[in-house]
Amino acid sequence: MKRRILRVAKLATLGVILAVVTLTLPDSAPKSTEFALVKVHQAEAANINKNVISILAVGSDARPGENFTHTRGDALQLVTINTRTHAASIIGVPRDSWVDIPGHGHDKINASLYYGGPELMGRSVGNLIGVQPTYVFVTRFQFFSAMVRRIGGIDIRNPYAFSDDPLKRVGFKAGRIHLDGYDAMAFSRIRHTLPRGDFDRSAHQEIVLKGIQAKVRAHADKPGFIEHGVLDAMSHMYTNLPPTELFRLAQVMAQVDPSKVRSCVVQGGIGTSSGGASIVLPYVAAARDMGNQIRKDGTLSHCG
């Protein structure tokens, strides 16, 4: 009971602090262009368990000077979390998946970010899987590296050794390894030297997300860890969420039990677009099967 009272007091105090910070920020305060977290309209969302929240994480392929929320996405991961059981699922979507983008015809799914920003990106992934995300998180890969570095890097288990001349010439050995900020980015982006290309890259991105969540959970009880993280994030991002909701999301992520995280990648065949580009033809039925599973309680029992 005492711990619960202290927790409630802590939340109430933080809520006051965040409210004060928000109210005292001048209207002309510059908006950060490092990452964005937006809550999207869900008029077309399929019915989903009330205890489940869904977040689409997108790595932006923006070059210097480009608007990172309106360029092509390079990493697409739909994360669902059951706030009651603390279980979670991660569904990776290959960026070259050929889909019908609302209002723009057929194209690679990552082009949705270019055409319509985070909202259209979320809608396109939601249409493929059958679950519309509640939130869409978009970040530049450079800032992703900085975030991993700030938490002291992550520890993961790499299923097989691989390398890539442009990003990581010395490569990554198989087994348990530590990734610093740059290595986490490289591990998430390498594709050409992988046996199954984009499918394996999506799986590697899921491994990195699990590593980040495990690190956050391990430090969540340290005084000020969550509070400092939220306040730091507020100074670097654009969001349409109130500060208290940001803190709630941070708490939800920190409470996920790593032993209850299941990940899958949307599979598909390899084809060619009318313009000659290599594309992934997603197995829609299997993707929808995964969506049906997570609508119930946010978890996956099998990969489609």
Coordinates of C-alpha atoms in Angstrom, one line a residue:
M1 CA 0.0 0.0 0.0
K2 CA 2.8 2.4 0.9
R3 CA 4.6 1.7 -2.4
R4 CA 1.3 2.4 -4.3
I5 CA 0.8 5.7 -2.4
L6 CA 4.3 6.7 -3.2
R7 CA 3.8 5.8 -6.9
V8 CA 0.6 7.9 -7.1
A9 CA 2.3 10.8 -5.4
K10 CA 5.2 10.5 -7.9
L11 CA 2.8 10.6 -10.8
A12 CA 0.9 13.5 -9.4
T13 CA 4.1 15.5 -8.8
L14 CA 5.4 14.8 -12.3
G15 CA 2.1 15.8 -13.8
V16 CA 2.4 19.2 -12.1
I17 CA 6.0 19.6 -13.2
L18 CA 5.2 18.7 -16.8
A19 CA 2.2 21.1 -16.8
V20 CA 4.4 23.9 -15.5
V21 CA 7.1 23.2 -18.1
T22 CA 4.5 23.2 -20.9
L23 CA 2.8 26.4 -19.7
T24 CA 6.1 28.3 -19.4
L25 CA 7.4 27.4 -22.8
P26 CA 7.1 30.4 -25.0
D27 CA 4.8 30.1 -28.1
S28 CA 7.8 31.0 -30.3
A29 CA 9.9 28.1 -28.9
P30 CA 11.6 26.4 -31.9
K31 CA 10.2 23.0 -32.7
S32 CA 12.7 20.2 -32.8
T33 CA 13.0 18.3 -36.0
E34 CA 14.6 15.2 -34.5
F35 CA 11.6 13.1 -34.0
A36 CA 7.8 13.2 -33.9
L37 CA 5.1 11.4 -31.9
V38 CA 1.6 12.0 -33.1
K39 CA -1.8 10.6 -32.0
V40 CA -3.7 9.7 -35.2
H41 CA -7.4 9.7 -36.0
Q42 CA -8.9 6.2 -35.8
A43 CA -12.3 6.6 -37.4
E44 CA -11.5 3.5 -39.5
A45 CA -9.8 1.5 -36.8
A46 CA -10.9 -2.1 -36.3
N47 CA -12.3 -3.0 -32.9
I48 CA -9.4 -3.6 -30.5
N49 CA -9.2 -4.7 -26.9
K50 CA -9.5 -1.6 -24.6
N51 CA -6.4 -2.6 -22.7
V52 CA -4.2 -2.6 -25.9
I53 CA -2.4 0.4 -27.3
S54 CA -0.7 0.4 -30.7
I55 CA 2.4 2.4 -31.8
L56 CA 3.9 2.5 -35.3
A57 CA 7.6 3.1 -35.1
V58 CA 9.1 4.6 -38.3
G59 CA 12.7 5.3 -39.1
S60 CA 12.9 8.1 -41.6
D61 CA 15.3 8.0 -44.5
A62 CA 15.5 11.8 -44.6
R63 CA 18.7 13.4 -45.8
P64 CA 20.1 16.6 -44.3
G65 CA 17.7 19.5 -45.0
E66 CA 14.7 17.2 -45.7
N67 CA 11.5 17.1 -43.7
F68 CA 11.8 13.8 -41.9
T69 CA 8.0 13.4 -41.5
H70 CA 7.5 13.7 -45.3
T71 CA 10.1 11.4 -46.8
R72 CA 10.3 7.7 -47.3
G73 CA 10.3 5.5 -44.2
D74 CA 13.2 3.0 -43.9
A75 CA 12.0 1.0 -40.9
L76 CA 8.4 0.1 -40.1
Q77 CA 7.4 -1.7 -36.8
L78 CA 3.9 -1.9 -35.4
V79 CA 4.2 -2.4 -31.6
T80 CA 1.1 -3.4 -29.5
I81 CA 1.2 -3.5 -25.7
N82 CA -1.4 -4.9 -23.3
T83 CA -1.4 -2.5 -20.4
R84 CA -3.0 -5.1 -18.1
T85 CA -0.8 -8.1 -18.7
H86 CA 2.4 -6.1 -19.8
A87 CA 2.8 -8.4 -22.8
A88 CA 3.7 -6.9 -26.2
S89 CA 4.0 -7.8 -29.9
I90 CA 6.1 -6.4 -32.7
I91 CA 5.1 -6.8 -36.3
G92 CA 7.8 -5.8 -38.8
V93 CA 6.6 -4.6 -42.3
P94 CA 9.2 -4.7 -45.1
R95 CA 9.6 -1.2 -46.4
D96 CA 9.2 -2.3 -50.1
S97 CA 5.8 -3.9 -49.5
W98 CA 3.6 -3.1 -52.5
V99 CA 0.3 -1.9 -51.3
D100 CA -2.6 0.4 -52.2
I101 CA -1.9 3.7 -50.5
P102 CA -5.1 5.6 -49.9
G103 CA -5.5 8.4 -52.4
H104 CA -2.2 7.6 -54.3
G105 CA -2.6 4.2 -55.9
H106 CA -0.2 1.3 -55.6
D107 CA 3.4 2.0 -54.4
K108 CA 5.9 0.9 -51.8
I109 CA 4.4 1.2 -48.4
N110 CA 7.2 3.4 -47.1
A111 CA 6.2 6.1 -49.7
S112 CA 3.1 6.8 -47.5
L113 CA 5.2 8.9 -45.2
Y114 CA 6.3 11.0 -48.2
Y115 CA 2.7 11.4 -49.5
G116 CA 0.9 12.1 -46.3
G117 CA 3.1 12.2 -43.3
P118 CA 2.7 10.1 -40.1
E119 CA -1.1 9.9 -40.4
L120 CA -1.1 8.3 -43.9
M121 CA 1.9 6.1 -42.9
G122 CA -0.2 4.7 -40.0
R123 CA -3.2 4.2 -42.2
S124 CA -1.3 2.3 -44.8
V125 CA 0.2 -0.1 -42.3
G126 CA -3.1 -0.4 -40.5
N127 CA -4.9 -1.3 -43.7
L128 CA -2.3 -4.1 -44.4
I129 CA -2.4 -5.6 -41.0
G130 CA -6.0 -4.8 -40.0
V131 CA -5.1 -2.8 -36.9
Q132 CA -4.8 1.0 -37.1
P133 CA -2.1 2.4 -34.8
T134 CA -3.1 4.8 -32.0
Y135 CA 0.3 6.6 -32.2
V136 CA 2.9 7.0 -34.9
F137 CA 6.5 7.7 -33.8
V138 CA 9.0 8.9 -36.5
T139 CA 12.7 9.6 -36.0
R140 CA 15.8 10.3 -38.0
F141 CA 18.3 7.5 -37.7
Q142 CA 20.9 9.9 -36.4
F143 CA 18.8 10.8 -33.5
F144 CA 17.9 7.1 -33.0
S145 CA 21.6 6.5 -32.5
A146 CA 21.8 9.3 -30.0
M147 CA 18.9 7.9 -28.0
V148 CA 20.5 4.5 -27.8
R149 CA 23.8 6.1 -26.7
R150 CA 22.0 8.1 -24.0
I151 CA 20.8 4.9 -22.3
G152 CA 24.2 3.3 -22.4
G153 CA 23.7 1.1 -25.4
I154 CA 21.8 -2.2 -25.5
D155 CA 22.6 -5.9 -25.3
I156 CA 21.1 -8.3 -27.9
R157 CA 21.5 -11.8 -29.2
N158 CA 22.5 -11.8 -32.9
P159 CA 21.3 -15.0 -34.6
Y160 CA 24.1 -15.1 -37.2
A161 CA 27.3 -13.2 -38.2
F162 CA 27.1 -10.6 -41.0
S163 CA 28.8 -7.4 -42.2
D164 CA 28.4 -4.6 -44.7
D165 CA 31.2 -2.5 -46.2
P166 CA 29.5 0.9 -46.1
L167 CA 28.0 0.6 -42.6
K168 CA 29.9 -2.0 -40.7
R169 CA 32.9 -3.5 -42.4
V170 CA 34.1 -5.5 -39.4
G171 CA 30.6 -6.9 -39.0
F172 CA 28.6 -8.3 -36.1
K173 CA 29.5 -11.6 -34.6
A174 CA 26.9 -14.2 -33.8
G175 CA 25.7 -14.5 -30.2
R176 CA 25.3 -12.0 -27.4
I177 CA 26.7 -8.6 -28.3
H178 CA 26.6 -5.0 -27.1
L179 CA 25.5 -2.3 -29.5
D180 CA 26.3 1.4 -29.0
G181 CA 24.3 4.1 -30.7
Y182 CA 26.0 3.7 -34.1
D183 CA 26.0 0.0 -34.1
A184 CA 22.3 -0.2 -33.2
M185 CA 21.6 2.0 -36.2
A186 CA 23.8 -0.1 -38.5
F187 CA 22.3 -3.4 -37.2
S188 CA 18.9 -2.0 -38.0
R189 CA 19.7 -0.7 -41.5
I190 CA 21.9 -3.3 -43.2
R191 CA 20.1 -5.3 -45.8
H192 CA 22.1 -6.1 -49.0
T193 CA 24.3 -8.7 -47.3
L194 CA 21.5 -10.5 -45.4
P195 CA 20.3 -13.9 -46.7
R196 CA 16.6 -12.7 -46.9
G197 CA 17.2 -9.0 -47.5
D198 CA 14.4 -6.8 -46.3
F199 CA 12.7 -9.6 -44.3
D200 CA 15.9 -10.2 -42.2
R201 CA 16.4 -6.5 -41.8
S202 CA 12.9 -6.1 -40.3
A203 CA 13.7 -9.0 -38.0
H204 CA 16.9 -7.2 -36.9
Q205 CA 14.9 -4.0 -36.2
E206 CA 12.7 -6.0 -33.9
I207 CA 15.7 -7.4 -32.1
V208 CA 16.9 -3.8 -31.5
L209 CA 13.5 -2.6 -30.3
K210 CA 13.4 -5.5 -27.8
G211 CA 16.9 -4.5 -26.6
I212 CA 15.9 -0.9 -26.1
Q213 CA 12.7 -1.9 -24.1
A214 CA 14.7 -4.3 -21.9
K215 CA 17.2 -1.6 -21.1
V216 CA 14.5 0.9 -20.3
R217 CA 12.7 -1.6 -18.0
A218 CA 15.9 -2.4 -16.2
H219 CA 16.4 1.3 -15.3
A220 CA 12.8 2.3 -14.9
D221 CA 12.9 2.2 -11.1
K222 CA 15.9 4.4 -10.8
P223 CA 14.9 7.8 -9.4
G224 CA 14.2 10.3 -12.1
F225 CA 15.0 7.9 -15.0
I226 CA 11.5 8.1 -16.6
E227 CA 11.0 11.8 -15.7
H228 CA 14.3 12.9 -17.1
G229 CA 13.7 10.9 -20.3
V230 CA 10.3 12.4 -20.9
L231 CA 11.5 16.0 -20.2
D232 CA 14.5 15.4 -22.5
A233 CA 12.2 14.1 -25.2
M234 CA 9.9 17.1 -25.0
S235 CA 12.9 19.3 -25.9
H236 CA 13.6 17.4 -29.1
M237 CA 10.3 16.5 -30.6
Y238 CA 7.1 17.6 -32.2
T239 CA 4.0 16.0 -30.7
N240 CA 0.3 16.6 -30.4
L241 CA 0.1 14.8 -27.1
P242 CA -0.1 16.5 -23.6
P243 CA 2.9 15.9 -21.4
T244 CA 1.0 13.7 -19.0
E245 CA 0.1 11.3 -21.9
L246 CA 3.8 11.2 -22.9
F247 CA 4.7 10.1 -19.4
R248 CA 1.9 7.4 -19.4
L249 CA 3.3 6.0 -22.6
A250 CA 6.8 5.9 -21.1
Q251 CA 5.5 4.1 -18.1
V252 CA 3.6 1.6 -20.3
M253 CA 6.8 0.8 -22.2
A254 CA 8.9 0.5 -19.1
Q255 CA 6.4 -2.0 -17.6
V256 CA 6.5 -4.5 -20.6
D257 CA 7.8 -7.9 -19.5
P258 CA 10.6 -8.9 -21.9
S259 CA 9.6 -12.5 -21.5
K260 CA 6.2 -11.7 -22.9
V261 CA 7.3 -10.0 -26.1
R262 CA 6.7 -11.8 -29.4
S263 CA 7.8 -10.6 -32.8
C264 CA 6.9 -11.5 -36.4
V265 CA 7.7 -10.1 -39.8
V266 CA 5.1 -9.8 -42.6
Q267 CA 6.2 -12.2 -45.3
G268 CA 5.8 -12.0 -49.0
G269 CA 7.0 -12.8 -52.5
I270 CA 9.6 -10.8 -54.5
G271 CA 8.3 -9.0 -57.6
T272 CA 9.0 -6.1 -59.9
S273 CA 7.0 -2.9 -60.2
S274 CA 5.9 -1.5 -63.6
G275 CA 8.9 0.8 -63.3
G276 CA 11.3 -2.0 -62.8
A277 CA 11.9 -1.6 -59.1
S278 CA 12.2 -4.6 -56.8
I279 CA 9.2 -4.9 -54.5
V280 CA 7.8 -7.2 -51.9
L281 CA 4.3 -8.7 -52.5
P282 CA 3.0 -9.1 -49.0
Y283 CA 1.0 -12.1 -48.0
V284 CA -2.1 -10.1 -47.0
A285 CA -4.0 -13.0 -45.5
A286 CA -1.1 -13.9 -43.1
A287 CA -0.7 -10.2 -42.2
R288 CA -4.4 -10.0 -41.4
D289 CA -4.2 -13.1 -39.3
M290 CA -1.6 -11.4 -37.1
G291 CA -3.9 -8.4 -36.9
N292 CA -6.8 -10.6 -35.8
Q293 CA -4.6 -12.0 -33.0
I294 CA -3.4 -8.7 -31.6
R295 CA -6.9 -7.2 -31.7
K296 CA -7.9 -9.6 -29.0
D297 CA -5.3 -8.9 -26.4
G298 CA -2.3 -7.3 -28.1
T299 CA -0.3 -10.5 -28.3
L300 CA 0.8 -13.0 -31.0
S301 CA 0.5 -16.8 -30.7
H302 CA 2.0 -17.4 -34.2
C303 CA 3.3 -15.5 -37.2
G304 CA 0.3 -15.7 -39.5

